[in-house]
Short mmCIF file of C-alpha atoms and ligand atoms in Angstrom, two decimals:
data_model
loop_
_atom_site.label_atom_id
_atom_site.label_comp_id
_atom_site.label_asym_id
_atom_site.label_seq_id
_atom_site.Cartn_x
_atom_site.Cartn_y
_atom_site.Cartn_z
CA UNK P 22 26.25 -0.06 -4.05
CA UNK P 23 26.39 -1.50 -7.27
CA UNK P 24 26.98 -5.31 -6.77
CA UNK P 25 24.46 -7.58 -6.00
CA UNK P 26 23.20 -9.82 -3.30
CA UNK P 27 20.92 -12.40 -2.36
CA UNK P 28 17.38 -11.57 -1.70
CA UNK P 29 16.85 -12.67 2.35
CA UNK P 30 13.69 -13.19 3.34
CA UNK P 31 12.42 -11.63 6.29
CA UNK P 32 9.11 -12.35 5.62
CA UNK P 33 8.49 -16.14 6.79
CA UNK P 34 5.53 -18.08 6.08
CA UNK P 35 4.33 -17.74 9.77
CA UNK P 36 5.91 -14.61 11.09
CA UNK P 37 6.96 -11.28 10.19
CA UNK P 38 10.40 -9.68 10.51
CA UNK P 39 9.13 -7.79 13.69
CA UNK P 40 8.17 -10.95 15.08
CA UNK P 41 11.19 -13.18 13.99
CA UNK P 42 13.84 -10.59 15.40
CA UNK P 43 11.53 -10.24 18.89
CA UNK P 44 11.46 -14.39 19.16
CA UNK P 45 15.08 -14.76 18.22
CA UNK P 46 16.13 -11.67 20.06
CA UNK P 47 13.55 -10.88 23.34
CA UNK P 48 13.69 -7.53 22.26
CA UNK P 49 13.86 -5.42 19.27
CA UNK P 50 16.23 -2.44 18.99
CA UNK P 51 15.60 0.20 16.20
CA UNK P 52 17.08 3.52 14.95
CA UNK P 53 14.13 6.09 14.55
CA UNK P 54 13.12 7.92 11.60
CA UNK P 55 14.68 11.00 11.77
CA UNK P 56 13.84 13.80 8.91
CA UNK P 57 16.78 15.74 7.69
CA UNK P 58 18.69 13.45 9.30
CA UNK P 59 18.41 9.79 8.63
CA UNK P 60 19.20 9.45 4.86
CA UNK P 61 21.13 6.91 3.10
CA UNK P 62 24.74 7.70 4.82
CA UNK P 63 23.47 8.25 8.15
CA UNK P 64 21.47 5.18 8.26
CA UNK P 65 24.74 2.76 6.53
CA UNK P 66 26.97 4.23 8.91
CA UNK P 67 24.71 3.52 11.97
CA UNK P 68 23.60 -0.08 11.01
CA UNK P 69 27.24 -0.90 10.25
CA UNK P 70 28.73 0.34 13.25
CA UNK P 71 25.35 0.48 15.20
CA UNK P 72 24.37 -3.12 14.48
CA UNK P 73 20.43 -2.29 15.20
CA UNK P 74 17.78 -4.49 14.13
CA UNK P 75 15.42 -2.80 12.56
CA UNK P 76 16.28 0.81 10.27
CA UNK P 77 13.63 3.62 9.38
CA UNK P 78 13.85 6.02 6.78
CA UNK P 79 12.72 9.23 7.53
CA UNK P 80 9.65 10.00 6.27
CA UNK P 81 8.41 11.75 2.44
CA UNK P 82 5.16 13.13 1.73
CA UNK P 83 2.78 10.94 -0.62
CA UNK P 84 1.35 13.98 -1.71
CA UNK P 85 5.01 15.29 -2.58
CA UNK P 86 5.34 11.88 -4.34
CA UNK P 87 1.78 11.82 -6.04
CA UNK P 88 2.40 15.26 -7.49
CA UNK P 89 5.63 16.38 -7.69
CA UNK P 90 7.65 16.66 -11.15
CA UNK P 91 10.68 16.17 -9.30
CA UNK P 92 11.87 12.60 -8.03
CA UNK P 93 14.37 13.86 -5.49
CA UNK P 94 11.75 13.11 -3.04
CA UNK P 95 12.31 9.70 -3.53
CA UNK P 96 16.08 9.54 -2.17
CA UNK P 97 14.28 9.25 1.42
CA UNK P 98 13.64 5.97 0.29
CA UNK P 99 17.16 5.38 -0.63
CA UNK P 100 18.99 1.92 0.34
CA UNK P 101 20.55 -1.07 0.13
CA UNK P 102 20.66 -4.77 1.28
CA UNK P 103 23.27 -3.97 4.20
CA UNK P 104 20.18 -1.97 5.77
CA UNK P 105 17.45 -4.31 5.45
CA UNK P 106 15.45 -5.23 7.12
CA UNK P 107 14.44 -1.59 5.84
CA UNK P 108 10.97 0.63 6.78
CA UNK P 109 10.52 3.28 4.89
CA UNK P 110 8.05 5.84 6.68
CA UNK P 111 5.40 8.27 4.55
CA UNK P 112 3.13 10.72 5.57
CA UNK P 113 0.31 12.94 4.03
CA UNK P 114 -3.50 13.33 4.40
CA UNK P 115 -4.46 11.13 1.06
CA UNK P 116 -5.83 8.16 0.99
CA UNK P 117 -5.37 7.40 -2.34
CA UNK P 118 -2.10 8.60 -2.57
CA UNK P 119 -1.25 6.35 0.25
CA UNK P 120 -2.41 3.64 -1.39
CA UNK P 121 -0.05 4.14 -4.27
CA UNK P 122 3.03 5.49 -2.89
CA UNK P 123 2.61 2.12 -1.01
CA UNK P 124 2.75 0.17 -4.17
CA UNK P 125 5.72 2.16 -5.45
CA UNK P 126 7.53 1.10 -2.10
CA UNK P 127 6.65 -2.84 -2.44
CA UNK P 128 8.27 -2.39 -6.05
CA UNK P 129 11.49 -0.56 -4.73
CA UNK P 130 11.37 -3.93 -2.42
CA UNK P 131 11.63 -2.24 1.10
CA UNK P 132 10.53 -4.80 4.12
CA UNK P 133 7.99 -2.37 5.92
CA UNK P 134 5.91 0.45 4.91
CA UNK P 135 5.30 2.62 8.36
CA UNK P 136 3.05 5.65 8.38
CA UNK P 137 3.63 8.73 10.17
CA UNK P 138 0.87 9.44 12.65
CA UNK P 139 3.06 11.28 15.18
CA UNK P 140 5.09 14.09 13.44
CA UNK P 141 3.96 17.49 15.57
CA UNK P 142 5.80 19.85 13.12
CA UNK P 143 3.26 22.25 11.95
CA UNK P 144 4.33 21.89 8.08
CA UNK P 145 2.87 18.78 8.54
CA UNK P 146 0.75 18.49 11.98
CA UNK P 147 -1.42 21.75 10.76
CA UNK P 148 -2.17 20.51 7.26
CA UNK P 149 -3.84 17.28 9.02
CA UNK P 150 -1.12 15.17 8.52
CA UNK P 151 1.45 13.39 11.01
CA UNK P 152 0.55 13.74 14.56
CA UNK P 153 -3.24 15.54 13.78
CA UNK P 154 -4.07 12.28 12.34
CA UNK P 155 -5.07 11.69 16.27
CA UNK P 156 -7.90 14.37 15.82
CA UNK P 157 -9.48 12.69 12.96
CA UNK P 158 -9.00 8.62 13.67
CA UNK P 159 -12.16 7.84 10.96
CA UNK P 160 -8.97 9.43 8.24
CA UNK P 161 -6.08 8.07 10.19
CA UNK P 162 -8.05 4.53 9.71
CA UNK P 163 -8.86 5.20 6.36
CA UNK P 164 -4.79 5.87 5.63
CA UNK P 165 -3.85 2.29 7.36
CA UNK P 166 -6.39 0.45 5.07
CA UNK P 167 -5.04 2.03 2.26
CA UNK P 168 -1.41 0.77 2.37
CA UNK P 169 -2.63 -2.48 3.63
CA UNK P 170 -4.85 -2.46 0.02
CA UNK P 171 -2.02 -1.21 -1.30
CA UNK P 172 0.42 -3.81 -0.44
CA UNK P 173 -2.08 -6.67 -0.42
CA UNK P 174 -2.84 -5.37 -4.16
CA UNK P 175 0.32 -5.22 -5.10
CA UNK P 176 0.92 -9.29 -3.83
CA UNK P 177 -1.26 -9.63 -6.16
CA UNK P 178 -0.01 -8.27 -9.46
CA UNK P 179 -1.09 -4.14 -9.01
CA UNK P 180 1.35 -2.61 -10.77
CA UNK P 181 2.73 1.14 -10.62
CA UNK P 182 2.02 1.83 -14.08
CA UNK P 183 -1.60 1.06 -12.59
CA UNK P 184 -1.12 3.91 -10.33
CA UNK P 185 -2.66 7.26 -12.08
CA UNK P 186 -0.39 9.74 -10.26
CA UNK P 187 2.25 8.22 -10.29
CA UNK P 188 4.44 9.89 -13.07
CA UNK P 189 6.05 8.42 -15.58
CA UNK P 190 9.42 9.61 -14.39
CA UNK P 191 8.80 8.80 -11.06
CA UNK P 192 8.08 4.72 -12.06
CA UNK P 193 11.75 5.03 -14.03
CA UNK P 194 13.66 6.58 -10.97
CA UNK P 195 12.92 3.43 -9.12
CA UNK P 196 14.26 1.68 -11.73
CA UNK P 197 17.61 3.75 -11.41
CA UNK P 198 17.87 3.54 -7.74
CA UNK P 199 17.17 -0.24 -8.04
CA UNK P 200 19.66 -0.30 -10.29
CA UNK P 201 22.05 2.26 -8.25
CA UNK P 202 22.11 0.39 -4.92
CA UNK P 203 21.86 -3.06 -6.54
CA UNK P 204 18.52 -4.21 -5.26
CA UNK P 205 16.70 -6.82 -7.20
CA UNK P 206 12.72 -7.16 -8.23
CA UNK P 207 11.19 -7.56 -4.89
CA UNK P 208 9.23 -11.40 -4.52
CA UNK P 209 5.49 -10.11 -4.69
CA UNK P 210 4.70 -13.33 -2.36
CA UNK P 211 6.25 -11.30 0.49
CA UNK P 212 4.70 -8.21 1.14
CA UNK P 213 6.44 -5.64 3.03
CA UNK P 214 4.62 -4.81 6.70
CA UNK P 215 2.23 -2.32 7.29
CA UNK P 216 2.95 -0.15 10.55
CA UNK P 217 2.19 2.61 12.55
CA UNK P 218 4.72 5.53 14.26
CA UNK P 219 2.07 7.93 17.02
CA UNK P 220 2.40 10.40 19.92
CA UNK P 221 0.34 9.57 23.23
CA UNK P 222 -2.01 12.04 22.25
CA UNK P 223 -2.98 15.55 20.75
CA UNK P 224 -2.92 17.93 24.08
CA UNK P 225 -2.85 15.42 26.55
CA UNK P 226 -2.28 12.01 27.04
CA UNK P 227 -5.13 9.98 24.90
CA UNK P 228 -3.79 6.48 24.64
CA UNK P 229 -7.33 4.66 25.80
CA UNK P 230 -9.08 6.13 23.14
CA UNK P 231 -7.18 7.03 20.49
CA UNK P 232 -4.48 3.62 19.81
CA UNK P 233 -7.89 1.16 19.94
CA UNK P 234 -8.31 2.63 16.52
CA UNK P 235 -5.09 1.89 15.08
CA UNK P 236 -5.00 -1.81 17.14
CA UNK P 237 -8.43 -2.70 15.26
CA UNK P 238 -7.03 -2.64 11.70
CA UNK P 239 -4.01 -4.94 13.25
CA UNK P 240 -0.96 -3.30 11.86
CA UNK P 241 2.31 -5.21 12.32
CA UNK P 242 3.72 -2.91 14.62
CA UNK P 243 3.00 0.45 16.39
CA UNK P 244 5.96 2.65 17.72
CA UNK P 245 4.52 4.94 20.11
CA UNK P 246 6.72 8.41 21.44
CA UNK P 247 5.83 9.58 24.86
CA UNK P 248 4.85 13.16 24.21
CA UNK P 249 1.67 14.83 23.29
CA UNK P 250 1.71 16.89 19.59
CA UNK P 251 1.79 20.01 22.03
CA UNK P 252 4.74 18.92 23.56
CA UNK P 253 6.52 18.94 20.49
CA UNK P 254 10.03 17.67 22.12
CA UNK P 255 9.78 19.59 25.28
CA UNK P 256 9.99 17.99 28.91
CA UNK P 257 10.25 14.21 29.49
CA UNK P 258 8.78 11.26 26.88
CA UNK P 259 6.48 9.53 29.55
CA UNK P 260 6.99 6.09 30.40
CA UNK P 261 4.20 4.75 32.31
CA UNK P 262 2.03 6.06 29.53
CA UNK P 263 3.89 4.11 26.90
CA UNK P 264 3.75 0.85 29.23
CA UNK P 265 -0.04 1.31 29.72
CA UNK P 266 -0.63 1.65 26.29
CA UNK P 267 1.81 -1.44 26.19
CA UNK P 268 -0.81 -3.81 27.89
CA UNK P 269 -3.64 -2.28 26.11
CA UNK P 270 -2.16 -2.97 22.54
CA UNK P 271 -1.21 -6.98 24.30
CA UNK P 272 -4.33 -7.08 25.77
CA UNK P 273 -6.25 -6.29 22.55
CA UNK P 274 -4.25 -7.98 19.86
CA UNK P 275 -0.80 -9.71 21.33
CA UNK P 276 0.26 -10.01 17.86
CA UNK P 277 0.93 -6.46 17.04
CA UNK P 278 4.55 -6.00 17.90
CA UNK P 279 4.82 -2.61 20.45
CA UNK P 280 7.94 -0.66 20.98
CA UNK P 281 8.37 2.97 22.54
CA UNK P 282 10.54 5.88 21.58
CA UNK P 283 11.53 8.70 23.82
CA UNK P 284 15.06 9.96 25.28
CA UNK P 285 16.45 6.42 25.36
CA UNK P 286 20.28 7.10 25.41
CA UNK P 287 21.91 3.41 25.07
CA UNK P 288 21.08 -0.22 24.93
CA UNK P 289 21.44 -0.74 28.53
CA UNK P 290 18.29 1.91 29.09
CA UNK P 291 16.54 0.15 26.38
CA UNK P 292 16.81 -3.07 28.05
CA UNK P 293 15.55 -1.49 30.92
CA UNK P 294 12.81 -0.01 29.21
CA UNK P 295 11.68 -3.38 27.89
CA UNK P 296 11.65 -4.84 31.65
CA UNK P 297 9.86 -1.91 33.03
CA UNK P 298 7.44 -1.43 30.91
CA UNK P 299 6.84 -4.42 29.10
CA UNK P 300 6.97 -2.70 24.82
CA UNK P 301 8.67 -5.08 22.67
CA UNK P 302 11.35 -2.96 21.89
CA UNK P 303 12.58 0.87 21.48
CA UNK P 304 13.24 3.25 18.86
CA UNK P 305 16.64 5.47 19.54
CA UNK P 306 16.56 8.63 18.08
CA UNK P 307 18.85 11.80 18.72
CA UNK P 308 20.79 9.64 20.81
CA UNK P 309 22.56 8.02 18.32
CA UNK P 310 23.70 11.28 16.24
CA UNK P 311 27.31 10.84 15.76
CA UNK P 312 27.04 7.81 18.52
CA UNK P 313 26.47 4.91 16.15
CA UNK P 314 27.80 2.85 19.05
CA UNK P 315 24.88 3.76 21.29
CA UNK P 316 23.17 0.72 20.04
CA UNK P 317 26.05 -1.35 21.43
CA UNK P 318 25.97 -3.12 25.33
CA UNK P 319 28.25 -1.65 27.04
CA UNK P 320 31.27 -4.33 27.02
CA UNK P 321 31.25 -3.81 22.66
CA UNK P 322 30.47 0.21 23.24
CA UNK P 323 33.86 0.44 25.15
CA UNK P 324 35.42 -2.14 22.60
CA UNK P 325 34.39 0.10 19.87
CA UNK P 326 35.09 3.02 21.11
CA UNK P 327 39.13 1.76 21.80
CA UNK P 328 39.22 0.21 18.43
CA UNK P 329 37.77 2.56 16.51
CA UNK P 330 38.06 6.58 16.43
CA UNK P 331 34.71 8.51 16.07
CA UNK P 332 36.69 11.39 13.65
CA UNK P 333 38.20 8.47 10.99
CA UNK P 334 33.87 7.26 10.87
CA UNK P 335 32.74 10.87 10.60
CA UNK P 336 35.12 10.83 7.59
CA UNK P 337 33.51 7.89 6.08
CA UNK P 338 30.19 9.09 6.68
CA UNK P 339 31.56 12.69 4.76
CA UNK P 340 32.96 10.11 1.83
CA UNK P 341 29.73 8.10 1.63
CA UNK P 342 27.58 11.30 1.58
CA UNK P 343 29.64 12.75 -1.55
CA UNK P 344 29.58 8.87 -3.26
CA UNK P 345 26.05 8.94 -3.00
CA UNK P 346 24.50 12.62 -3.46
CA UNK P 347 27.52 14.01 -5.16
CA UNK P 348 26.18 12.87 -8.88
CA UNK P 349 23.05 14.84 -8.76
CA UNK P 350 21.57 17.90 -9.77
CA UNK P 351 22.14 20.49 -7.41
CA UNK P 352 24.07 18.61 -4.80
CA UNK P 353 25.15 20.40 -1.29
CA UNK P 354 27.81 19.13 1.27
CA UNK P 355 25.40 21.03 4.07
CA UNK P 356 23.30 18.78 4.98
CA UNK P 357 26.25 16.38 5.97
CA UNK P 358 28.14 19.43 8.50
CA UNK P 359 25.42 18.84 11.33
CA UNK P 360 26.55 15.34 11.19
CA UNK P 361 30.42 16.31 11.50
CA UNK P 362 29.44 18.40 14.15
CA UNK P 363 27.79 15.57 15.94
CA UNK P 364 30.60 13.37 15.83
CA UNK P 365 32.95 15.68 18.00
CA UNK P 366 30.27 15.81 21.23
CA UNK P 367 31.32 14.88 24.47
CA UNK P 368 35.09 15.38 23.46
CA UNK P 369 36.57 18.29 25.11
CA UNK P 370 38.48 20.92 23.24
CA UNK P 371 36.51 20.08 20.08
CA UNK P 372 34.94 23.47 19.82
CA UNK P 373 37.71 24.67 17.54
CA UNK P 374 37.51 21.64 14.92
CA UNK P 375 34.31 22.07 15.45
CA UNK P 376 33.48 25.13 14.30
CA UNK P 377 36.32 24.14 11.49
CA UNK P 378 33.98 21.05 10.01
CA UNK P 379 31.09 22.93 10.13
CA UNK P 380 32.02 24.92 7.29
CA UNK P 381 33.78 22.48 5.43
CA UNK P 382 32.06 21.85 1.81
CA UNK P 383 34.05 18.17 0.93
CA UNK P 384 34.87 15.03 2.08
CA UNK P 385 38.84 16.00 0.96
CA UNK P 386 38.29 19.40 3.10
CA UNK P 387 37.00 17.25 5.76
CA UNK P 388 40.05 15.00 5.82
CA UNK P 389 42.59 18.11 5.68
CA UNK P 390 40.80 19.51 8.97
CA UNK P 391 41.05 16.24 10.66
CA UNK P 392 45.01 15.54 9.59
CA UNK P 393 46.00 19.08 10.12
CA UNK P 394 44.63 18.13 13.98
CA UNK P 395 45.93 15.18 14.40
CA UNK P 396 42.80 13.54 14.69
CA UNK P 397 42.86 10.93 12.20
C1 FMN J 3 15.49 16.00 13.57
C2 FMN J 3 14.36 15.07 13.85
C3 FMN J 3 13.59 14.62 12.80
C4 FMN J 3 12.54 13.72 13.03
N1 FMN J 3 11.84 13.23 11.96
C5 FMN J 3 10.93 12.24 12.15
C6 FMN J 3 10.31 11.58 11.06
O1 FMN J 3 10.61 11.85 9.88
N2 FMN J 3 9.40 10.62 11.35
C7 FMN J 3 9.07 10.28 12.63
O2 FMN J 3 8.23 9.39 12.83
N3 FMN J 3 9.65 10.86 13.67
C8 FMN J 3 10.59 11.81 13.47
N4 FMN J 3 11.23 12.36 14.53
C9 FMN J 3 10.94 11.84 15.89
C10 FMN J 3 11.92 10.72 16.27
O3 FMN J 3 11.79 9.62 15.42
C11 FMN J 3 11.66 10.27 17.71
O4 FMN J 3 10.33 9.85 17.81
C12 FMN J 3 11.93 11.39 18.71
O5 FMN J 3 13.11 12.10 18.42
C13 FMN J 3 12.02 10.83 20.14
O6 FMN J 3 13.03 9.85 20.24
P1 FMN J 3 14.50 10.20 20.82
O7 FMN J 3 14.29 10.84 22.17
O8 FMN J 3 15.19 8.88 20.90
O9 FMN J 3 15.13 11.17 19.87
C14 FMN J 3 12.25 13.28 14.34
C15 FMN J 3 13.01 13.76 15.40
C16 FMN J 3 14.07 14.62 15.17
C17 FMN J 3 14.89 15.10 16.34
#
């Protein structure tokens, strides 16, 4: 925050960042988009310690951003050069908000722009959003061509004042957070990738029918979760179904980069899970609360874990969180307590600090705890 860096291009000529990391890596290894979870601190603390390739925001509503009259939904969006390359995920029903949420995006100067087609939360899923979008594929089609427009029109000189709902304060707040996290005007010859985050299928498993529709309109990438909408996050993500649906999406366009999502604990299961199953990469989700390490191989993982202690990074996560929220309007330390809590699992005898950080309201109340136990 606040100083400024190069611009690095992840875009090449020839290949996008999906591509460049999969050539120059074999495999790609991301942190998922995790709502309520993955904001700004989380995600800096788990690429810096983490070291993943790829980060996702979690995902904000383009209706919320089309019509609300406050911009706080726009710190989902929130970041900075340390986290590129950066995909920030949306979601809605909208095509034409779509459309221009994905030219306020290009302007804020993320890499990707990855829509939600897999959410099964029924704020969203029952409102035809997120994971429903696999009911209705004519809308769910409609919503990929309209950020590709989007970000295509924007390459070409759209602007957001062209936009007609997006607000007037909502074109200035990316100014400030451009401004607040030191990002520079975005090069409109490199437009940020279009992709696509699904389930397997509504009730049950609907891969052959359903992902044809997204691999038509060639997205960069599709990150597929092994579990239905009705499963919600019950029983096991299913594997063979995400590497059938890996040799359909190869089979039908081999330049669409494919990675699965679903109960991946550490790198060395995500390297199996490329081998096995032949996706491009995965997507590690609740794993990696309070773990940042997770994304590690094993040799750095136990490196880390003897040169670093877990409680002195939860702190810096708590500092981070109050650096970065605690200017605004109606800022709360709660959302950052689930986190603390996170940090202390798998050590025994933490219930007591435990249930000490969870109702801590400070990063200086969060330090006291910690001293007072001799934990940092
Ligand atoms: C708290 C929470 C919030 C989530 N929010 C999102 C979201 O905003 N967008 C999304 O595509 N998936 C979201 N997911 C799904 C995860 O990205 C991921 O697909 C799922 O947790 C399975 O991966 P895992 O087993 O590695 O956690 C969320 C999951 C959790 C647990």
């Amino acid at each position: 925050m606040g100083c400024r860096f190069e611009v690095i291009d992840y875009n090449s000529q020839t290949m996008n960042f999906w591509q460049d990391i999969l050539a120059k890596k074999g495999m790609i290894l991301a942190l998922s988009p995790m709502d309520g979870v993955s904001d700004y601190p989380f995600r800096a603390i788990s690429k810096k310690y983490g070291q993943m390739d790829l980060v996702f925001t979690e995902f904000a509503n383009v209706e919320g951003v089309c019509r609300s009259k406050s911009t706080r939904i726009l710190q989902h969006f929130d970041f900075d050069q340390a986290q590129r390359p950066l995909i920030a995920q949306i979601f809605g029903k909208t095509p034409a908000y779509f459309k221009q949420v994905s030219v306020l995006l290009c302007e804020l100067g993320v890499d990707g722009v990855d829509i939600n087609m897999g959410c099964p939360a029924p704020t969203v899923a029952s409102h035809g959003s997120g994971a429903a979008l696999i009911r209705t594929p004519e809308l769910a089609q409609e919503i990929v061509r309209a950020v590709q427009e989007g970000v295509r029109e924007w390459s070409e000189g759209l602007e957001m004042q062209d936009c007609p709902d997006l607000s007037a304060p909502m074109i200035t707040e990316v100014a400030v957070k451009k401004n607040f996290f030191g990002l520079v005007d975005p090069d409109r010859r490199h437009r940020p990738t279009v992709s696509v985050k699904t389930r397997i299928g509504f009730h049950q498993e609907e891969i052959d029918t359903w992902l044809p529709h997204l691999i038509e309109l060639a997205p960069a990438a599709i990150s597929l979760h092994g579990r239905t909408l009705k499963q919600s996050y019950s029983g096991q993500a299913d594997w063979d179904v995400i590497g059938r649906a890996a040799t359909l999406v190869k089979k039908m366009n081999p330049e669409i980069v494919f990675l699965g999502n679903g109960d991946v604990p550490n790198y060395e299961v995500a390297v199996e899970k490329v081998q096995t199953y032949g996706v491009d990469g995965v997507l590690i989700g609740r794993g990696s609360f309070g773990q940042p390490h997770v994304f590690l191989p094993q040799a750095k993982r136990q490196e880390f874990l003897v040169s670093h202690n877990l409680f002195a990074i939860a702190l810096e996560h708590a500092q981070l969180f109050e650096q970065t929220y605690g200017h605004l309007e109606n800022y709360r330390f709660l959302p950052m307590r689930k986190h603390l809590a996170w940090y202390t699992r798998g050590i025994e005898g933490a219930a007591a600090i435990r249930a000490e950080l969870v109702r801590s309201d400070s990063a200086v109340a969060v330090a006291e705890i910690l001293r007072r136990h001799r934990l940092i």
